[in-house]
Short mmCIF file of C-alpha atoms in Angstrom, two decimals:
data_model
loop_
_atom_site.label_atom_id
_atom_site.label_comp_id
_atom_site.label_asym_id
_atom_site.label_seq_id
_atom_site.Cartn_x
_atom_site.Cartn_y
_atom_site.Cartn_z
CA VAL M 25 47.40 -84.69 -49.82
CA LYS M 26 46.65 -83.86 -53.44
CA ILE M 27 47.32 -85.26 -56.92
CA GLN M 28 50.13 -83.29 -58.52
CA GLY M 29 48.88 -82.35 -62.00
CA GLN M 30 51.87 -80.21 -63.02
CA ASN M 31 54.24 -83.22 -63.07
CA LYS M 32 53.40 -85.51 -66.05
CA GLU M 33 55.13 -88.54 -64.52
CA MET M 34 53.24 -88.18 -61.21
CA LEU M 35 49.98 -87.54 -63.07
CA ALA M 36 50.52 -90.69 -65.15
CA ALA M 37 51.32 -92.72 -62.02
CA ALA M 38 48.17 -91.43 -60.32
CA CYS M 39 46.06 -92.31 -63.34
CA GLN M 40 47.43 -95.84 -63.37
CA MET M 41 46.94 -96.17 -59.57
CA PHE M 42 43.57 -94.58 -59.01
CA LEU M 43 41.74 -94.63 -62.35
CA GLY M 44 38.15 -95.73 -61.74
CA LYS M 45 38.29 -95.13 -57.94
CA THR M 46 36.21 -92.61 -56.02
CA GLU M 47 37.57 -89.65 -54.05
CA ALA M 48 36.78 -91.44 -50.77
CA GLU M 49 38.70 -94.52 -51.87
CA ILE M 50 41.71 -92.41 -52.86
CA ALA M 51 41.63 -90.67 -49.47
CA HIS M 52 41.39 -94.02 -47.68
CA ILE M 53 44.43 -95.38 -49.56
CA ALA M 54 46.46 -92.27 -48.68
CA LEU M 55 45.40 -92.48 -45.02
CA GLU M 56 46.36 -96.14 -44.72
CA THR M 57 49.72 -95.41 -46.34
CA LEU M 58 50.44 -92.62 -43.81
CA GLU M 59 49.31 -94.80 -40.90
CA GLY M 60 51.56 -97.64 -42.02
CA HIS M 61 54.63 -95.46 -42.23
CA GLN M 62 53.72 -93.91 -38.85
CA ARG M 63 53.57 -97.33 -37.19
CA ALA M 64 56.90 -98.28 -38.74
CA ILE M 65 58.59 -95.17 -37.37
CA MET M 66 57.00 -95.62 -33.93
CA ALA M 67 58.51 -99.11 -33.76
CA HIS M 68 62.01 -97.63 -33.86
CA MET M 69 61.33 -94.94 -31.13
CA THR M 70 60.62 -95.17 -27.42
CA VAL M 71 57.45 -93.79 -25.95
CA GLU M 72 59.37 -91.02 -24.15
CA GLU M 73 61.06 -89.99 -27.41
CA ILE M 74 57.73 -89.83 -29.23
CA TYR M 75 56.11 -87.83 -26.41
CA LYS M 76 58.97 -85.45 -25.76
CA ASP M 77 60.06 -84.81 -29.36
CA ARG M 78 56.93 -84.66 -31.45
CA GLN M 79 58.56 -82.43 -34.05
CA LYS M 80 61.19 -85.09 -34.83
CA PHE M 81 58.51 -87.77 -35.04
CA SER M 82 56.38 -85.70 -37.43
CA GLU M 83 59.33 -84.88 -39.67
CA GLN M 84 60.31 -88.56 -40.00
CA VAL M 85 56.73 -89.62 -40.85
CA PHE M 86 56.42 -86.79 -43.40
CA LYS M 87 59.76 -87.72 -45.02
CA VAL M 88 59.10 -91.45 -45.37
CA ALA M 89 55.41 -91.17 -46.34
CA SER M 90 56.05 -88.41 -48.89
CA SER M 91 58.55 -90.53 -50.81
CA ASP M 92 56.14 -93.46 -50.93
CA LEU M 93 53.11 -91.38 -51.92
CA VAL M 94 55.03 -89.62 -54.66
CA ASN M 95 55.36 -92.97 -56.41
CA MET M 96 51.53 -93.10 -56.40
CA GLY M 97 51.29 -89.62 -57.96
CA ILE M 98 50.21 -87.97 -54.68
CA SER M 99 52.11 -85.18 -52.89
CA VAL M 100 51.76 -84.54 -49.15
CA VAL M 101 50.78 -80.90 -48.52
CA SER M 102 51.01 -81.02 -44.71
CA TYR M 103 51.28 -83.52 -41.90
CA THR M 104 50.24 -82.51 -38.38
CA LEU M 105 50.26 -84.66 -35.24
CA LYS M 106 47.12 -83.68 -33.30
CA ASP M 107 47.62 -85.77 -30.15
CA ILE M 108 49.50 -88.70 -28.61
CA HIS M 109 47.69 -90.83 -26.04
CA ASP M 110 47.34 -94.42 -24.81
CA ASP M 111 44.66 -96.42 -23.04
CA GLN M 112 46.73 -96.84 -19.84
CA ASP M 113 47.33 -93.08 -19.30
CA TYR M 114 51.05 -93.68 -19.37
CA LEU M 115 51.72 -90.63 -21.50
CA HIS M 116 49.47 -88.54 -19.28
CA SER M 117 51.52 -89.60 -16.24
CA LEU M 118 54.72 -88.69 -18.08
CA GLY M 119 53.20 -85.34 -18.81
CA LYS M 120 52.35 -84.76 -15.15
CA ALA M 121 55.85 -85.66 -14.05
CA ARG M 122 57.30 -83.45 -16.72
CA THR M 123 54.94 -80.62 -15.79
CA ALA M 124 55.87 -80.99 -12.13
CA GLN M 125 59.54 -80.94 -12.98
CA VAL M 126 59.10 -77.92 -15.18
CA GLN M 127 57.13 -76.10 -12.44
CA LYS M 128 59.81 -77.06 -9.92
CA ASP M 129 62.56 -75.81 -12.17
CA ALA M 130 60.57 -72.64 -12.82
CA ARG M 131 60.10 -71.95 -9.10
CA ILE M 132 63.77 -72.62 -8.44
CA GLY M 133 64.78 -70.42 -11.36
CA GLU M 134 62.44 -67.66 -10.22
CA ALA M 135 63.78 -67.81 -6.64
CA GLU M 136 67.37 -67.77 -7.88
CA ALA M 137 66.57 -64.89 -10.24
CA LYS M 138 64.94 -62.93 -7.39
CA ARG M 139 67.93 -63.66 -5.16
CA ASP M 140 70.42 -62.57 -7.80
CA ALA M 141 68.30 -59.50 -8.56
CA GLY M 142 68.15 -58.60 -4.87
CA ILE M 143 71.92 -59.00 -4.52
CA ARG M 144 72.57 -56.92 -7.62
CA GLU M 145 70.05 -54.31 -6.47
CA ALA M 146 71.65 -54.08 -3.02
CA LYS M 147 75.10 -53.72 -4.58
CA ALA M 148 73.76 -51.09 -6.97
CA LYS M 149 72.17 -49.18 -4.09
CA GLN M 150 75.36 -49.40 -2.08
CA GLU M 151 77.41 -48.14 -5.00
CA LYS M 152 74.86 -45.41 -5.62
CA VAL M 153 74.92 -44.27 -1.98
CA SER M 154 78.72 -44.34 -1.93
CA ALA M 155 78.88 -42.35 -5.14
CA GLN M 156 76.30 -39.93 -3.78
CA TYR M 157 78.27 -39.45 -0.54
CA LEU M 158 81.50 -38.89 -2.46
CA SER M 159 79.73 -36.43 -4.73
CA GLU M 160 78.24 -34.58 -1.76
CA ILE M 161 81.66 -34.45 -0.08
CA GLU M 162 83.22 -32.99 -3.21
CA MET M 163 80.36 -30.54 -3.53
CA ALA M 164 80.75 -29.53 0.14
CA LYS M 165 84.48 -28.96 -0.39
CA ALA M 166 83.83 -26.89 -3.49
CA GLN M 167 81.11 -24.93 -1.67
CA ARG M 168 83.46 -24.30 1.27
CA ASP M 169 86.26 -23.04 -1.01
CA TYR M 170 83.74 -20.87 -2.85
CA GLU M 171 82.35 -19.40 0.39
CA LEU M 172 85.86 -18.63 1.73
CA LYS M 173 86.96 -16.94 -1.45
CA LYS M 174 83.66 -15.10 -1.74
CA ALA M 175 83.93 -13.87 1.88
CA ALA M 176 87.43 -12.53 1.22
CA TYR M 177 86.29 -10.83 -1.95
CA ASP M 178 83.22 -9.41 -0.16
CA ILE M 179 85.40 -7.95 2.64
CA GLU M 180 87.63 -6.22 0.13
CA VAL M 181 84.71 -5.00 -1.97
CA ASN M 182 82.75 -3.73 1.04
CA THR M 183 85.81 -1.91 2.36
CA ARG M 184 86.36 -0.16 -0.94
CA ARG M 185 82.65 0.56 -1.22
CA ALA M 186 82.51 2.03 2.32
CA GLN M 187 85.48 4.28 1.58
CA ALA M 188 83.88 5.45 -1.63
CA ASP M 189 80.52 6.04 0.09
CA LEU M 190 82.18 8.01 2.90
CA ALA M 191 84.07 10.22 0.44
CA TYR M 192 80.89 10.73 -1.58
CA GLN M 193 78.88 11.66 1.51
CA LEU M 194 81.55 14.16 2.63
CA GLN M 195 81.52 15.79 -0.79
CA VAL M 196 77.72 15.84 -0.81
CA ALA M 197 77.67 17.46 2.65
CA LYS M 198 80.09 20.16 1.53
CA THR M 199 78.10 20.83 -1.60
CA LYS M 200 74.85 21.01 0.37
CA GLN M 201 76.39 23.46 2.82
CA GLN M 202 77.51 25.74 0.00
CA ILE M 203 74.11 25.52 -1.66
CA GLU M 204 72.36 26.30 1.63
CA GLU M 205 74.54 29.40 2.18
CA GLN M 206 73.74 30.65 -1.31
CA ARG M 207 70.06 29.91 -0.80
CA VAL M 208 69.97 31.89 2.49
CA GLN M 209 71.55 34.89 0.82
CA VAL M 210 69.06 34.71 -2.02
CA GLN M 211 66.17 34.50 0.47
CA VAL M 212 67.44 37.61 2.31
CA VAL M 213 67.49 39.58 -0.93
CA GLU M 214 64.07 38.22 -1.93
CA ARG M 215 62.56 39.12 1.47
CA ALA M 216 63.85 42.68 1.19
CA GLN M 217 62.38 42.98 -2.28
CA GLN M 218 59.09 41.46 -1.13
CA VAL M 219 58.82 44.00 1.74
CA ALA M 220 59.33 46.89 -0.64
CA VAL M 221 56.78 45.46 -3.07
CA GLN M 222 54.25 44.88 -0.27
CA GLU M 223 54.58 48.45 0.96
CA GLN M 224 53.94 49.75 -2.55
CA GLU M 225 50.99 47.36 -2.92
CA ILE M 226 49.48 48.57 0.39
CA ALA M 227 49.64 52.16 -0.73
CA ARG M 228 48.14 51.30 -4.10
CA ARG M 229 45.28 49.32 -2.54
CA GLU M 230 44.45 52.11 -0.11
CA LYS M 231 44.06 54.52 -3.00
CA GLU M 232 42.09 51.96 -5.00
CA LEU M 233 39.82 51.28 -1.99
CA GLU M 234 39.22 54.97 -1.57
CA ALA M 235 38.28 55.38 -5.21
CA ARG M 236 36.43 52.09 -5.83
CA VAL M 237 34.84 51.07 -2.50
CA ARG M 238 34.25 53.87 -0.10
CA LYS M 239 32.65 56.39 -2.43
CA PRO M 240 30.46 53.80 -4.21
CA ALA M 241 29.55 52.39 -0.80
CA GLU M 242 28.26 55.75 0.37
CA ALA M 243 26.26 56.13 -2.83
CA GLU M 244 24.88 52.61 -2.52
CA ARG M 245 23.91 53.23 1.14
CA TYR M 246 21.99 56.34 0.15
CA LYS M 247 20.29 54.41 -2.65
CA LEU M 248 19.29 51.56 -0.29
CA GLU M 249 17.86 54.02 2.25
CA ARG M 250 15.68 55.60 -0.44
CA LEU M 251 14.56 52.17 -1.70
CA ALA M 252 13.72 51.04 1.84
CA GLU M 253 11.57 54.10 2.43
CA ALA M 254 9.74 53.57 -0.91
CA GLU M 255 9.18 49.87 -0.16
CA LYS M 256 7.86 50.77 3.29
CA SER M 257 5.35 53.21 1.80
CA GLN M 258 4.30 50.61 -0.79
CA LEU M 259 3.73 47.93 1.90
CA ILE M 260 1.61 50.35 3.96
CA MET M 261 -0.54 51.19 0.95
CA GLN M 262 -0.94 47.50 0.03
CA ALA M 263 -1.98 46.65 3.60
CA GLU M 264 -4.57 49.43 3.65
CA ALA M 265 -5.93 48.30 0.23
CA GLU M 266 -6.14 44.66 1.38
CA ALA M 267 -7.97 45.69 4.59
CA ALA M 268 -10.50 47.66 2.58
CA SER M 269 -10.93 44.75 0.18
CA VAL M 270 -11.49 42.30 3.05
CA ARG M 271 -14.02 44.61 4.66
CA MET M 272 -15.95 45.04 1.43
CA ARG M 273 -15.83 41.28 0.69
CA GLY M 274 -17.17 40.55 4.21
CA GLU M 275 -20.02 43.02 3.79
CA ALA M 276 -20.92 41.44 0.40
CA GLU M 277 -20.87 37.91 1.84
CA ALA M 278 -23.01 39.02 4.80
CA PHE M 279 -25.54 40.56 2.44
CA ALA M 280 -25.58 37.41 0.28
CA ILE M 281 -26.06 35.16 3.32
CA GLY M 282 -28.93 37.35 4.55
CA ALA M 283 -30.60 37.31 1.13
CA ARG M 284 -30.22 33.53 0.86
CA ALA M 285 -31.67 33.09 4.38
CA ARG M 286 -34.64 35.32 3.55
CA ALA M 287 -35.26 33.34 0.33
CA GLU M 288 -35.09 30.01 2.16
CA ALA M 289 -37.44 31.35 4.89
CA GLU M 290 -39.93 32.46 2.24
CA GLN M 291 -39.66 29.05 0.52
CA MET M 292 -40.24 27.23 3.81
CA ALA M 293 -43.21 29.42 4.57
CA LYS M 294 -44.71 28.67 1.16
CA LYS M 295 -44.09 24.93 1.72
CA ALA M 296 -45.79 25.15 5.12
CA GLU M 297 -48.76 26.90 3.57
CA ALA M 298 -48.89 24.26 0.85
CA PHE M 299 -48.73 21.46 3.42
CA GLN M 300 -51.57 23.04 5.39
CA LEU M 301 -53.54 23.55 2.19
CA TYR M 302 -53.07 20.17 0.63
CA GLN M 303 -51.81 18.05 3.60
CA GLU M 304 -51.96 14.41 2.40
CA ALA M 305 -51.44 15.37 -1.27
CA ALA M 306 -48.25 17.27 -0.36
CA GLN M 307 -47.06 14.37 1.75
CA LEU M 308 -47.84 11.99 -1.12
CA ASP M 309 -45.92 14.22 -3.50
CA MET M 310 -42.88 14.10 -1.24
CA LEU M 311 -43.13 10.34 -0.89
CA LEU M 312 -43.49 9.82 -4.63
CA GLU M 313 -40.49 12.11 -5.17
CA LYS M 314 -38.32 10.02 -2.83
CA LEU M 315 -39.53 6.56 -3.91
CA PRO M 316 -37.08 6.32 -6.90
CA GLN M 317 -34.19 7.06 -4.56
CA VAL M 318 -35.41 4.34 -2.16
CA ALA M 319 -35.70 1.85 -5.05
CA GLU M 320 -32.18 2.81 -6.22
CA GLU M 321 -30.77 2.21 -2.73
CA ILE M 322 -32.51 -1.18 -2.56
CA SER M 323 -31.19 -2.37 -5.93
CA GLY M 324 -27.78 -0.65 -5.52
CA PRO M 325 -25.99 -3.58 -3.73
CA LEU M 326 -26.84 -5.88 -6.67
CA THR M 327 -24.89 -3.65 -9.09
CA SER M 328 -21.70 -3.93 -6.99
CA ALA M 329 -21.96 -7.69 -6.31
CA ASN M 330 -19.22 -9.81 -8.01
CA LYS M 331 -20.90 -13.15 -7.38
CA ILE M 332 -24.42 -14.26 -6.28
CA THR M 333 -25.16 -17.77 -4.97
CA LEU M 334 -28.83 -18.84 -5.17
CA VAL M 335 -30.19 -21.62 -2.96
CA SER M 336 -33.55 -23.04 -4.09
CA SER M 337 -35.83 -25.86 -3.03
CA GLY M 338 -36.30 -26.86 -6.69
CA SER M 339 -39.62 -25.14 -7.44
CA GLY M 340 -40.38 -21.78 -9.06
CA THR M 341 -38.16 -19.58 -11.22
CA MET M 342 -34.36 -19.81 -11.16
CA GLY M 343 -31.38 -17.70 -12.24
CA ALA M 344 -31.56 -13.99 -13.00
CA ALA M 345 -35.39 -14.10 -13.06
CA LYS M 346 -35.33 -15.22 -9.43
CA VAL M 347 -33.15 -12.23 -8.40
CA THR M 348 -35.34 -9.81 -10.35
CA GLY M 349 -38.45 -11.28 -8.74
CA GLU M 350 -36.97 -10.78 -5.28
CA VAL M 351 -36.22 -7.10 -6.04
CA LEU M 352 -39.73 -6.52 -7.41
CA ASP M 353 -41.23 -8.21 -4.37
CA ILE M 354 -39.35 -5.78 -2.12
CA LEU M 355 -40.53 -2.80 -4.19
CA THR M 356 -44.20 -3.92 -4.04
CA ARG M 357 -43.97 -3.90 -0.24
CA LEU M 358 -42.74 -0.30 -0.13
CA PRO M 359 -46.25 1.25 0.13
CA GLU M 360 -47.01 -0.87 3.21
CA SER M 361 -43.74 0.13 4.81
CA VAL M 362 -44.35 3.82 4.01
CA GLU M 363 -47.87 3.60 5.49
CA ARG M 364 -46.57 2.03 8.70
CA LEU M 365 -43.88 4.72 9.02
CA THR M 366 -45.86 7.83 7.98
CA GLY M 367 -49.50 6.84 8.26
CA VAL M 368 -50.05 7.84 4.58
CA SER M 369 -51.51 5.17 2.27
CA ILE M 370 -50.33 5.64 -1.31
CA SER M 371 -53.01 3.32 -2.72
CA GLN M 372 -55.93 5.15 -1.01
CA VAL M 373 -54.94 8.78 -1.53
CA ASN M 374 -56.44 8.94 -5.02
CA HIS M 375 -59.86 7.88 -3.64
CA LYS M 376 -60.03 10.61 -0.94
CA PRO M 377 -61.16 14.19 -1.67
CA LEU M 378 -58.58 16.87 -1.12
CA ARG M 379 -59.04 18.85 2.10
CA THR M 380 -58.57 22.58 1.79
CA ALA M 381 -57.73 24.92 4.59
#
């Protein structure tokens, strides 16, 4: 509800009725007025009417209460019935019965609708099948008439076509025969002409062969014979020259080998004399000359090693110094090894006097 301010009479009535009252008091008065009119209307209706026709009940309450509230300066904006109930669950029982009836009617209506739909569908199918059969029969009749007429037309057309083809083939055969006779005559004339031409060509080629092949061939044969004799003489002279060259080269190599052998023999003799003259000094000189090679062979594997693993007890030098020390240790033992192998002591030779022969 609300106070209608646009209407001066209603606004004046509201001022007279509610001046000095709070909003809650105004709402309470309006509520009690609506409840009173609602009770009055309910007294004139049965419970079933109120429950089944709520729209009618709401309209009557709205109509009666609106007229009364207008006199107070208040207009009813809306009136809604939220629920209808009683303490004995009478209305609830009515609702169950009504719901059951409605469900029953719905099931019956659904079954009847399905039955009617099935009957109508069966009739429709039957009519469709009948119409389809009639259509197929008519189509079969039309197809039969078409095939009969087409067969008759085909017989006539094929007959005419066969006659035309036969006449055409006869004419083609006659034309081919005439063409073949003309072609044979032309070939006879051509063969005669070809024979005459071939005879003339044979005579011409014989003369040409005489002039271009036989005489040049004799000249070429003579030329080849002369060239063969010259090449033979050249090969003989080359062979003799090569033999002389080989003989001279062999004699030179033999002389060189002899000279080299005599030089080596003289060198060996001088070495033998030197060894007899100096003995231990010569041997020492040879040993000292070969010691660098021995040292190089000893240290050579280290230069080609990719990785060296050192195992130590924890005392002494480590790392590269350890490897160097091992190599030096081996080199310091060389004199002892040489003495055991040759009987010559490198460390004592300098203290002995040289023995002369």
